């Protein structure tokens, strides 16, 4: 069967092959990108859906506006306002079927075949594939412990004139990095100076362990005149409440939202109103602060435990920045004392020892660093974290 | 802001402008394409979601397989088997976010810019726009009271060598036409003879008013050797249970489903597991036959009432085939005795008289027939149908 030429640009990920092995009995998995199901506020969601079906059964079960269920758009605007985002009204955002769909709509709306897009190296794997399906040529900007290297970013913008720049400034998947306040400001100023559209993907920003991170680019844009009109912000309930609802959102310039809404009409008509009405009732019920406090605490303990175990068990064989939030430790094999320095090879050996993680190379759109690893602490209890890291040390 | 070139192929529909007028007080609307919210089995859906949250809270709220929630795929396979579809296992279908997403995935997977696709004239408006966004050049095949004219279709296939043929054989939107058994067989034989992929979109097949319609192309493919491998079938719960769930499905050749699944991974990761688990529990609970019986009866009464009123009030000014199922009457202004023959003009006049419908021209990808109208009887009570048709007669 002859498929569309755009499929020539992507391939089924090598990671999927790895995931097939995770079902083996006894495997401790640091490979997932999921939040922990055990932390879901099932009772809160049950109350929310029952309220929705009592108060607004028609709206919750009928076709809805492509832009999103109006009460949910209001609740999301309030949710963001509570995090310091000013002057974003319900009408300044559209609801998306998870933030994955926001990426898809950006690709559909903005990327013509051959257009360049700058992404972080490493970045979210599904972003790479999503944009490539629309024919994007991806350029990578390096990331360090303070996030995207903004000097390098400005050079790449000047050199490549990309269609837009895609960043995950806060606890990104896979890097876990936290972009500093200075660099955030630099990105917004750069956007204005070069008239460059910036996409901020922010599914993890609420999952901080100690102090709150610096304001999102969206929140900060109020301080950088002209930057709001060049900024797209993607949010999601997936990592903090439930991925199964598939409720995300996108804030952006009105003209872009209008085009994205048109594209969404022909993608899935609208996001499930059943899920949207449930999410709206959940937010309205005021349960989110307690839910966030709980997940932050649990993930913080697991992150600390994994960091300590890695330092203790793997010593100078590995280097990483201890994450201040999110779901991941991003690490690099140093090759010290002639030890293994290939993440893919370690992943294969680790499976045999009964522990899984994802090698880092596939997260690079270009110039992969084969020494990197992504380890998720999110779904593994403290005991199993210790045991899993011990197995990892044996696999080295 | 420079948008992607693919957006040059579509425009926001003229119908959307019309819909903005529907909020006027007192308007009787035959314009919608919605099922009637008053017929939703709210209690059944409430029971289903509560069961899902009790029995499988993790699965209902967590990320899920891109192909779909396994219990739902099983239930959908059983649902189709009860309608005479043989040898379609759960693994032969994927779940989509409404059947709109099935169209989007077909476009993404199959259509390269410039590819030709044959659709019915008239056909579903969002199909036209969806395929054009992927760069399709659409060819139209005429429809009559027995559905797609298959002789014309075969000529067009030979002439244009399209990528695929898209049909709504049963009570299609907007034509309401029912393809005869002979023509269904002819389509499948044509698929084999020309090695041509056929897409059967079937959201309305369960909404029949009297006898069941002829078997779907999917059911019939068991009788035409080689045709199953050239057939895609799209189904949906939207018209029979609830559009708000956004649960549809696509049956097709394994190779195509694999590519569509890859594309779906980067479109929305998966369809809401919350909605999928609810739909699975609903189907499992065995409530669907009673639900179908109820909606069939109500829509049948309304279709009869509208047909009788149109014949009585508009006489020879209008011609139509009385629908045997679905949500629509597709009619044509005859211009008899010098009366108005332009559907768009009648729509404008009708709004002033307090009744709305959708003119038919936008439903044609090519060669629009400006005399056509689409009238939905689905959401209007019997009294209002009489009154609305009366107003329509005044507007003529």
CSV table of N, CA and C in Angstrom, one decimal, chain A residues 1-7 10-12 16 33-37 40 42 45-46 49-50 53-54 57-58 60-63 66-67 97 100-101 104 107-113 126 129-130 133-134 163 197 229 238-239 242-246 253 255-256 259 261-263 265-275 278, chain B residues 1-7 10-12 16 33-37 40 42 45-46 49-50 53-54 57-58 60-63 66-67 97 100-101 104 107-113 125-126 129-130 133-134 163 197 229 238-239 242-246 253 255-256 259 261-263 265-275 278:
chain,number,residue,atom,x,y,z
A,1,UNK,N,0.9,-1.2,0.0
A,1,UNK,CA,0.0,0.0,0.0
A,1,UNK,C,0.9,1.3,0.0
A,2,UNK,N,0.7,2.2,-0.9
A,2,UNK,CA,1.5,3.3,-1.0
A,2,UNK,C,1.1,4.4,0.1
A,3,UNK,N,1.9,4.7,1.0
A,3,UNK,CA,1.5,5.6,2.1
A,3,UNK,C,2.0,7.0,1.7
A,4,UNK,N,1.5,8.0,2.5
A,4,UNK,CA,1.9,9.4,2.2
A,4,UNK,C,3.4,9.6,2.3
A,5,UNK,N,3.9,10.5,1.6
A,5,UNK,CA,5.4,10.7,1.6
A,5,UNK,C,5.8,11.3,3.0
A,6,UNK,N,4.9,11.9,3.7
A,6,UNK,CA,5.3,12.5,5.0
A,6,UNK,C,5.8,11.4,6.0
A,7,UNK,N,5.3,10.2,5.7
A,7,UNK,CA,5.7,9.1,6.6
A,7,UNK,C,7.1,8.7,6.5
A,10,UNK,N,9.6,9.7,9.4
A,10,UNK,CA,9.6,9.3,10.8
A,10,UNK,C,9.7,7.7,10.8
A,11,UNK,N,10.1,7.3,11.9
A,11,UNK,CA,10.2,5.8,12.1
A,11,UNK,C,9.7,5.5,13.5
A,12,UNK,N,9.1,4.3,13.6
A,12,UNK,CA,8.7,3.8,14.9
A,12,UNK,C,9.9,3.8,15.8
A,16,UNK,N,10.1,1.9,21.7
A,16,UNK,CA,8.9,1.0,21.7
A,16,UNK,C,9.4,-0.5,21.8
A,33,UNK,N,7.3,7.1,31.4
A,33,UNK,CA,7.1,8.6,31.4
A,33,UNK,C,5.8,9.0,32.0
A,34,UNK,N,5.3,8.0,32.8
A,34,UNK,CA,3.9,8.2,33.4
A,34,UNK,C,4.0,8.8,34.8
A,35,UNK,N,2.9,9.5,35.2
A,35,UNK,CA,2.8,9.7,36.6
A,35,UNK,C,2.3,8.4,37.3
A,36,UNK,N,2.3,8.4,38.6
A,36,UNK,CA,1.9,7.2,39.4
A,36,UNK,C,0.4,7.1,39.5
A,37,UNK,N,-0.2,6.0,39.0
A,37,UNK,CA,-1.6,5.8,39.1
A,37,UNK,C,-2.1,5.8,40.5
A,40,UNK,N,-3.5,9.1,41.8
A,40,UNK,CA,-4.7,9.7,41.2
A,40,UNK,C,-5.8,9.9,42.3
A,42,UNK,N,-8.9,9.5,42.7
A,42,UNK,CA,-10.1,8.8,42.1
A,42,UNK,C,-11.4,9.4,42.6
A,45,UNK,N,-12.2,12.8,41.2
A,45,UNK,CA,-12.7,12.7,39.8
A,45,UNK,C,-14.1,12.1,39.7
A,46,UNK,N,-14.3,11.1,40.6
A,46,UNK,CA,-15.7,10.5,40.6
A,46,UNK,C,-16.7,11.5,41.0
A,49,UNK,N,-17.2,13.9,37.9
A,49,UNK,CA,-18.0,13.4,36.8
A,49,UNK,C,-19.5,13.3,37.2
A,50,UNK,N,-19.7,12.9,38.4
A,50,UNK,CA,-21.1,12.8,38.8
A,50,UNK,C,-21.8,14.1,38.9
A,53,UNK,N,-22.6,15.2,35.3
A,53,UNK,CA,-23.7,14.4,34.8
A,53,UNK,C,-25.0,14.9,35.4
A,54,UNK,N,-25.0,15.4,36.6
A,54,UNK,CA,-26.2,15.9,37.3
A,54,UNK,C,-26.5,17.3,36.8
A,57,UNK,N,-25.8,17.4,32.1
A,57,UNK,CA,-25.7,16.1,31.3
A,57,UNK,C,-25.6,16.4,29.8
A,58,UNK,N,-26.4,17.3,29.3
A,58,UNK,CA,-26.5,17.6,27.9
A,58,UNK,C,-25.1,18.1,27.4
A,60,UNK,N,-22.2,17.8,28.8
A,60,UNK,CA,-21.1,16.8,29.1
A,60,UNK,C,-21.1,15.7,28.1
A,61,UNK,N,-22.3,15.4,27.4
A,61,UNK,CA,-22.4,14.3,26.5
A,61,UNK,C,-22.6,14.7,25.0
A,62,UNK,N,-22.9,15.9,24.8
A,62,UNK,CA,-23.2,16.4,23.4
A,62,UNK,C,-21.9,16.9,22.7
A,63,UNK,N,-22.0,17.1,21.4
A,63,UNK,CA,-20.9,17.9,20.7
A,63,UNK,C,-20.7,19.2,21.5
A,66,UNK,N,-15.3,23.6,19.3
A,66,UNK,CA,-14.0,23.2,19.0
A,66,UNK,C,-13.0,23.8,19.9
A,67,UNK,N,-13.2,25.1,20.3
A,67,UNK,CA,-12.3,25.8,21.2
A,67,UNK,C,-12.2,25.3,22.6
A,97,UNK,N,-6.6,18.0,23.1
A,97,UNK,CA,-6.7,16.6,23.5
A,97,UNK,C,-5.4,16.1,24.0
A,100,UNK,N,-0.2,16.8,23.7
A,100,UNK,CA,0.3,16.2,22.5
A,100,UNK,C,-0.5,16.8,21.3
A,101,UNK,N,-1.8,17.0,21.5
A,101,UNK,CA,-2.5,17.6,20.3
A,101,UNK,C,-2.1,19.0,20.1
A,104,UNK,N,0.6,18.8,17.8
A,104,UNK,CA,0.1,18.4,16.4
A,104,UNK,C,-0.5,19.6,15.7
A,107,UNK,N,2.1,21.9,14.6
A,107,UNK,CA,2.8,21.4,13.3
A,107,UNK,C,1.9,21.6,12.1
A,108,UNK,N,0.6,21.3,12.3
A,108,UNK,CA,-0.3,21.4,11.2
A,108,UNK,C,-0.5,22.9,10.7
A,109,UNK,N,-0.6,23.8,11.7
A,109,UNK,CA,-0.9,25.2,11.5
A,109,UNK,C,0.4,25.9,10.9
A,110,UNK,N,1.5,25.5,11.4
A,110,UNK,CA,2.7,26.4,11.1
A,110,UNK,C,3.8,25.8,10.2
A,111,UNK,N,3.9,24.5,10.2
A,111,UNK,CA,5.1,23.9,9.5
A,111,UNK,C,4.8,23.5,8.1
A,112,UNK,N,5.4,24.1,7.1
A,112,UNK,CA,5.4,23.7,5.8
A,112,UNK,C,6.6,22.8,5.6
A,113,UNK,N,6.5,21.8,4.7
A,113,UNK,CA,7.7,20.9,4.5
A,113,UNK,C,8.9,21.7,4.2
A,126,UNK,N,8.2,12.6,21.3
A,126,UNK,CA,7.0,12.7,20.5
A,126,UNK,C,6.9,14.1,19.8
A,129,UNK,N,9.0,13.5,16.5
A,129,UNK,CA,8.3,12.8,15.5
A,129,UNK,C,7.1,13.6,14.9
A,130,UNK,N,6.4,14.2,15.8
A,130,UNK,CA,5.2,15.0,15.5
A,130,UNK,C,5.6,16.1,14.4
A,133,UNK,N,6.7,14.7,11.0
A,133,UNK,CA,5.6,14.3,10.2
A,133,UNK,C,5.0,15.5,9.3
A,134,UNK,N,5.2,16.7,9.8
A,134,UNK,CA,4.8,17.8,9.0
A,134,UNK,C,5.9,18.4,8.1
A,163,UNK,N,11.0,28.5,11.8
A,163,UNK,CA,9.6,28.9,11.9
A,163,UNK,C,9.2,29.3,13.4
A,197,UNK,N,8.7,33.3,17.0
A,197,UNK,CA,7.7,32.7,17.8
A,197,UNK,C,8.3,31.6,18.7
A,229,UNK,N,2.8,38.4,22.3
A,229,UNK,CA,2.3,38.2,20.9
A,229,UNK,C,3.1,37.2,20.2
A,238,UNK,N,-2.3,16.2,32.5
A,238,UNK,CA,-1.9,14.8,32.5
A,238,UNK,C,-0.9,14.5,33.6
A,239,UNK,N,0.0,15.3,33.9
A,239,UNK,CA,1.0,14.9,34.9
A,239,UNK,C,0.6,15.2,36.3
A,242,UNK,N,-4.6,13.6,35.8
A,242,UNK,CA,-4.8,12.3,35.1
A,242,UNK,C,-4.5,12.4,33.6
A,243,UNK,N,-3.6,11.6,33.1
A,243,UNK,CA,-3.4,11.6,31.7
A,243,UNK,C,-4.6,11.1,30.9
A,244,UNK,N,-5.4,10.2,31.5
A,244,UNK,CA,-6.5,9.5,30.8
A,244,UNK,C,-7.6,10.5,30.4
A,245,UNK,N,-7.7,11.6,31.1
A,245,UNK,CA,-8.7,12.6,30.7
A,245,UNK,C,-8.3,13.2,29.3
A,246,UNK,N,-7.0,13.2,29.0
A,246,UNK,CA,-6.6,13.9,27.7
A,246,UNK,C,-7.1,15.3,27.7
A,253,UNK,N,-1.2,33.7,20.4
A,253,UNK,CA,-1.8,34.8,19.7
A,253,UNK,C,-3.1,34.5,19.1
A,255,UNK,N,-4.6,35.1,16.3
A,255,UNK,CA,-4.6,34.6,14.9
A,255,UNK,C,-4.2,33.2,14.8
A,256,UNK,N,-3.2,32.8,15.6
A,256,UNK,CA,-2.7,31.4,15.6
A,256,UNK,C,-3.8,30.5,16.2
A,259,UNK,N,-6.5,29.7,13.7
A,259,UNK,CA,-6.1,28.7,12.7
A,259,UNK,C,-6.0,27.3,13.3
A,261,UNK,N,-7.7,26.2,15.8
A,261,UNK,CA,-9.0,25.8,16.0
A,261,UNK,C,-9.6,25.2,14.8
A,262,UNK,N,-9.4,25.9,13.7
A,262,UNK,CA,-9.9,25.4,12.4
A,262,UNK,C,-9.3,24.0,12.1
A,263,UNK,N,-8.0,23.9,12.3
A,263,UNK,CA,-7.3,22.5,12.1
A,263,UNK,C,-7.9,21.5,13.1
A,265,UNK,N,-10.8,21.4,14.3
A,265,UNK,CA,-12.2,21.0,13.9
A,265,UNK,C,-12.1,19.7,13.0
A,266,UNK,N,-11.1,19.7,12.2
A,266,UNK,CA,-10.9,18.6,11.2
A,266,UNK,C,-10.0,17.5,11.8
A,267,UNK,N,-9.5,17.6,13.0
A,267,UNK,CA,-8.7,16.6,13.6
A,267,UNK,C,-9.5,15.7,14.5
A,268,UNK,N,-10.3,16.3,15.4
A,268,UNK,CA,-11.2,15.5,16.3
A,268,UNK,C,-12.4,16.2,16.7
A,269,UNK,N,-12.8,17.3,16.0
A,269,UNK,CA,-14.0,18.1,16.2
A,269,UNK,C,-13.9,18.9,17.5
A,270,UNK,N,-13.6,18.2,18.6
A,270,UNK,CA,-13.4,18.8,19.9
A,270,UNK,C,-12.9,17.8,20.8
A,271,UNK,N,-12.3,18.2,21.9
A,271,UNK,CA,-11.9,17.3,23.0
A,271,UNK,C,-13.1,16.8,23.7
A,272,UNK,N,-13.1,15.5,24.1
A,272,UNK,CA,-14.2,14.9,24.9
A,272,UNK,C,-14.8,15.9,25.8
A,273,UNK,N,-16.1,16.2,25.6
A,273,UNK,CA,-16.8,17.1,26.5
A,273,UNK,C,-17.0,16.4,27.9
A,274,UNK,N,-17.1,15.1,27.8
A,274,UNK,CA,-17.3,14.3,29.0
A,274,UNK,C,-16.1,14.5,29.9
A,275,UNK,N,-14.9,14.4,29.3
A,275,UNK,CA,-13.6,14.6,30.1
A,275,UNK,C,-13.5,16.1,30.5
A,278,UNK,N,-15.8,17.0,33.3
A,278,UNK,CA,-15.3,16.4,34.5
A,278,UNK,C,-14.1,17.3,35.1
B,1,UNK,N,1.6,36.6,10.8
B,1,UNK,CA,2.3,35.3,11.1
B,1,UNK,C,2.2,34.4,9.8
B,2,UNK,N,3.3,33.9,9.3
B,2,UNK,CA,3.2,33.0,8.2
B,2,UNK,C,2.8,31.6,8.5
B,3,UNK,N,1.6,31.2,8.1
B,3,UNK,CA,1.1,29.9,8.4
B,3,UNK,C,1.6,28.9,7.3
B,4,UNK,N,1.3,27.6,7.7
B,4,UNK,CA,1.8,26.5,6.8
B,4,UNK,C,1.0,26.6,5.4
B,5,UNK,N,1.6,26.2,4.4
B,5,UNK,CA,1.0,26.4,3.1
B,5,UNK,C,-0.3,25.5,2.9
B,6,UNK,N,-0.3,24.4,3.7
B,6,UNK,CA,-1.5,23.5,3.6
B,6,UNK,C,-2.8,24.3,4.0
B,7,UNK,N,-2.7,25.3,4.8
B,7,UNK,CA,-3.9,26.1,5.1
B,7,UNK,C,-4.5,26.8,4.0
B,10,UNK,N,-7.9,25.4,2.5
B,10,UNK,CA,-9.2,25.3,3.1
B,10,UNK,C,-9.6,26.7,3.6
B,11,UNK,N,-10.9,26.8,3.8
B,11,UNK,CA,-11.4,28.1,4.3
B,11,UNK,C,-12.4,27.8,5.4
B,12,UNK,N,-12.6,28.7,6.3
B,12,UNK,CA,-13.6,28.5,7.3
B,12,UNK,C,-14.9,28.5,6.6
B,16,UNK,N,-20.5,28.1,9.2
B,16,UNK,CA,-20.2,28.7,10.6
B,16,UNK,C,-20.8,30.0,10.7
B,33,UNK,N,-26.3,19.1,13.1
B,33,UNK,CA,-26.0,17.8,12.7
B,33,UNK,C,-25.9,16.9,13.9
B,34,UNK,N,-26.5,17.3,15.0
B,34,UNK,CA,-26.4,16.7,16.3
B,34,UNK,C,-27.5,15.7,16.5
B,35,UNK,N,-27.2,14.6,17.4
B,35,UNK,CA,-28.3,13.8,17.9
B,35,UNK,C,-29.0,14.7,19.0
B,36,UNK,N,-30.1,14.2,19.5
B,36,UNK,CA,-30.9,14.9,20.5
B,36,UNK,C,-30.3,14.6,21.9
B,37,UNK,N,-29.9,15.6,22.6
B,37,UNK,CA,-29.3,15.4,24.0
B,37,UNK,C,-30.4,14.8,24.9
B,40,UNK,N,-30.1,11.1,25.4
B,40,UNK,CA,-28.9,10.4,25.9
B,40,UNK,C,-29.2,9.6,27.1
B,42,UNK,N,-28.3,9.1,30.2
B,42,UNK,CA,-27.4,9.6,31.2
B,42,UNK,C,-27.2,8.7,32.3
B,45,UNK,N,-24.8,5.9,31.3
B,45,UNK,CA,-23.4,6.4,31.2
B,45,UNK,C,-22.8,6.7,32.6
B,46,UNK,N,-23.7,7.2,33.5
B,46,UNK,CA,-23.3,7.4,34.9
B,46,UNK,C,-22.9,6.1,35.6
B,49,UNK,N,-19.5,4.9,34.1
B,49,UNK,CA,-18.2,5.6,34.5
B,49,UNK,C,-17.9,5.2,36.0
B,50,UNK,N,-19.0,5.1,36.8
B,50,UNK,CA,-18.8,4.7,38.2
B,50,UNK,C,-18.2,3.3,38.3
B,53,UNK,N,-14.5,3.5,37.3
B,53,UNK,CA,-13.7,4.1,38.4
B,53,UNK,C,-13.6,3.2,39.6
B,54,UNK,N,-14.5,2.2,39.7
B,54,UNK,CA,-14.4,1.3,40.8
B,54,UNK,C,-13.5,0.1,40.4
B,57,UNK,N,-9.7,1.9,38.1
B,57,UNK,CA,-9.4,3.3,38.2
B,57,UNK,C,-8.1,3.7,37.6
B,58,UNK,N,-7.1,2.8,37.8
B,58,UNK,CA,-5.8,3.1,37.2
B,58,UNK,C,-5.9,3.2,35.7
B,60,UNK,N,-8.5,3.6,33.8
B,60,UNK,CA,-9.4,4.6,33.3
B,60,UNK,C,-8.8,6.0,33.3
B,61,UNK,N,-7.7,6.2,34.2
B,61,UNK,CA,-7.2,7.6,34.4
B,61,UNK,C,-5.8,7.7,33.9
B,62,UNK,N,-5.1,6.6,33.6
B,62,UNK,CA,-3.7,6.6,33.2
B,62,UNK,C,-3.6,6.7,31.7
B,63,UNK,N,-2.3,6.9,31.2
B,63,UNK,CA,-2.1,6.8,29.8
B,63,UNK,C,-2.5,5.4,29.3
B,66,UNK,N,-2.0,3.4,22.4
B,66,UNK,CA,-2.4,4.3,21.3
B,66,UNK,C,-3.5,3.5,20.5
B,67,UNK,N,-3.5,2.2,20.3
B,67,UNK,CA,-4.4,1.5,19.6
B,67,UNK,C,-5.8,1.5,20.2
B,97,UNK,N,-10.5,9.2,18.2
B,97,UNK,CA,-11.1,10.2,19.0
B,97,UNK,C,-12.3,10.8,18.2
B,100,UNK,N,-14.2,11.5,13.4
B,100,UNK,CA,-13.4,12.6,12.7
B,100,UNK,C,-12.0,12.3,12.8
B,101,UNK,N,-11.5,11.8,13.9
B,101,UNK,CA,-10.0,11.5,13.9
B,101,UNK,C,-9.7,10.4,12.9
B,104,UNK,N,-9.0,12.1,9.9
B,104,UNK,CA,-7.7,12.8,9.9
B,104,UNK,C,-6.5,11.8,9.8
B,107,UNK,N,-6.1,10.8,6.3
B,107,UNK,CA,-5.5,11.8,5.5
B,107,UNK,C,-4.0,11.9,5.7
B,108,UNK,N,-3.6,11.8,7.0
B,108,UNK,CA,-2.2,11.9,7.4
B,108,UNK,C,-1.4,10.7,6.9
B,109,UNK,N,-2.0,9.5,6.9
B,109,UNK,CA,-1.3,8.3,6.6
B,109,UNK,C,-1.3,8.1,5.1
B,110,UNK,N,-2.3,8.5,4.4
B,110,UNK,CA,-2.4,8.2,2.9
B,110,UNK,C,-2.2,9.3,1.9
B,111,UNK,N,-2.6,10.5,2.3
B,111,UNK,CA,-2.6,11.5,1.2
B,111,UNK,C,-1.3,12.4,1.2
B,112,UNK,N,-0.7,12.3,0.0
B,112,UNK,CA,0.4,13.2,-0.3
B,112,UNK,C,-0.2,14.3,-1.1
B,113,UNK,N,0.4,15.5,-0.9
B,113,UNK,CA,-0.1,16.7,-1.7
B,113,UNK,C,-0.3,16.4,-3.1
B,125,UNK,N,-19.1,17.6,5.2
B,125,UNK,CA,-18.3,18.8,5.0
B,125,UNK,C,-16.9,18.7,5.6
B,126,UNK,N,-16.8,18.1,6.8
B,126,UNK,CA,-15.5,18.1,7.5
B,126,UNK,C,-14.6,17.1,6.8
B,129,UNK,N,-12.8,19.2,4.1
B,129,UNK,CA,-11.8,20.1,4.6
B,129,UNK,C,-10.6,19.3,5.2
B,130,UNK,N,-11.0,18.2,5.8
B,130,UNK,CA,-9.9,17.4,6.4
B,130,UNK,C,-8.9,16.9,5.4
B,133,UNK,N,-6.8,19.6,3.7
B,133,UNK,CA,-5.6,20.1,4.6
B,133,UNK,C,-4.4,19.2,4.3
B,134,UNK,N,-4.6,18.0,3.9
B,134,UNK,CA,-3.5,17.1,3.5
B,134,UNK,C,-3.1,17.2,2.1
B,163,UNK,N,-6.2,7.9,-4.8
B,163,UNK,CA,-5.5,7.2,-3.6
B,163,UNK,C,-6.5,6.3,-2.9
B,197,UNK,N,-8.5,1.1,-2.7
B,197,UNK,CA,-8.9,1.2,-1.3
B,197,UNK,C,-10.2,2.0,-1.2
B,229,UNK,N,-9.2,-6.7,2.4
B,229,UNK,CA,-7.9,-6.2,2.4
B,229,UNK,C,-7.8,-4.8,1.8
B,238,UNK,N,-21.0,8.3,18.4
B,238,UNK,CA,-21.4,9.7,18.6
B,238,UNK,C,-22.9,9.8,18.3
B,239,UNK,N,-23.4,9.2,17.3
B,239,UNK,CA,-24.8,9.4,16.9
B,239,UNK,C,-25.8,8.5,17.6
B,242,UNK,N,-23.4,9.0,22.5
B,242,UNK,CA,-23.0,10.3,23.0
B,242,UNK,C,-21.8,10.8,22.2
B,243,UNK,N,-21.9,12.0,21.5
B,243,UNK,CA,-20.8,12.5,20.8
B,243,UNK,C,-19.7,13.0,21.8
B,244,UNK,N,-20.1,13.4,23.0
B,244,UNK,CA,-19.2,14.0,23.9
B,244,UNK,C,-18.1,13.0,24.4
B,245,UNK,N,-18.4,11.7,24.3
B,245,UNK,CA,-17.3,10.7,24.6
B,245,UNK,C,-16.2,10.8,23.7
B,246,UNK,N,-16.4,11.2,22.4
B,246,UNK,CA,-15.4,11.2,21.3
B,246,UNK,C,-14.8,9.7,21.2
B,253,UNK,N,-6.9,-2.7,6.9
B,253,UNK,CA,-5.8,-3.7,6.7
B,253,UNK,C,-4.7,-3.4,7.8
B,255,UNK,N,-1.5,-3.3,7.9
B,255,UNK,CA,-0.4,-2.4,7.6
B,255,UNK,C,-0.9,-0.9,7.7
B,256,UNK,N,-2.1,-0.7,7.2
B,256,UNK,CA,-2.6,0.7,7.3
B,256,UNK,C,-2.9,1.1,8.8
B,259,UNK,N,0.3,2.1,10.5
B,259,UNK,CA,0.8,3.4,10.2
B,259,UNK,C,-0.1,4.5,10.9
B,261,UNK,N,-1.8,4.1,13.6
B,261,UNK,CA,-1.5,4.1,15.0
B,261,UNK,C,-0.2,5.0,15.3
B,262,UNK,N,0.8,4.8,14.4
B,262,UNK,CA,2.0,5.7,14.6
B,262,UNK,C,1.6,7.1,14.5
B,263,UNK,N,0.8,7.5,13.5
B,263,UNK,CA,0.4,8.9,13.4
B,263,UNK,C,-0.5,9.3,14.6
B,265,UNK,N,-0.2,8.3,17.6
B,265,UNK,CA,0.7,8.5,18.7
B,265,UNK,C,1.1,10.0,18.8
B,266,UNK,N,1.3,10.6,17.6
B,266,UNK,CA,1.8,12.0,17.6
B,266,UNK,C,0.7,13.0,17.4
B,267,UNK,N,-0.5,12.5,17.3
B,267,UNK,CA,-1.7,13.4,17.2
B,267,UNK,C,-2.3,13.7,18.6
B,268,UNK,N,-2.6,12.6,19.3
B,268,UNK,CA,-3.1,12.8,20.7
B,268,UNK,C,-2.8,11.7,21.7
B,269,UNK,N,-1.7,11.0,21.3
B,269,UNK,CA,-1.2,9.9,22.1
B,269,UNK,C,-2.2,8.7,22.2
B,270,UNK,N,-3.4,9.0,22.6
B,270,UNK,CA,-4.5,8.0,22.6
B,270,UNK,C,-5.8,8.7,22.9
B,271,UNK,N,-6.9,8.0,22.6
B,271,UNK,CA,-8.2,8.6,23.0
B,271,UNK,C,-8.4,8.5,24.5
B,272,UNK,N,-9.1,9.5,25.1
B,272,UNK,CA,-9.3,9.5,26.5
B,272,UNK,C,-9.6,8.1,27.0
B,273,UNK,N,-8.8,7.6,27.9
B,273,UNK,CA,-9.1,6.3,28.5
B,273,UNK,C,-10.3,6.4,29.5
B,274,UNK,N,-10.5,7.6,30.0
B,274,UNK,CA,-11.7,7.8,30.9
B,274,UNK,C,-12.9,7.6,30.0
B,275,UNK,N,-13.0,8.2,28.8
B,275,UNK,CA,-14.1,8.0,28.0
B,275,UNK,C,-14.2,6.5,27.4
B,278,UNK,N,-15.4,4.1,30.1
B,278,UNK,CA,-16.8,4.3,30.3
B,278,UNK,C,-17.6,3.7,29.1
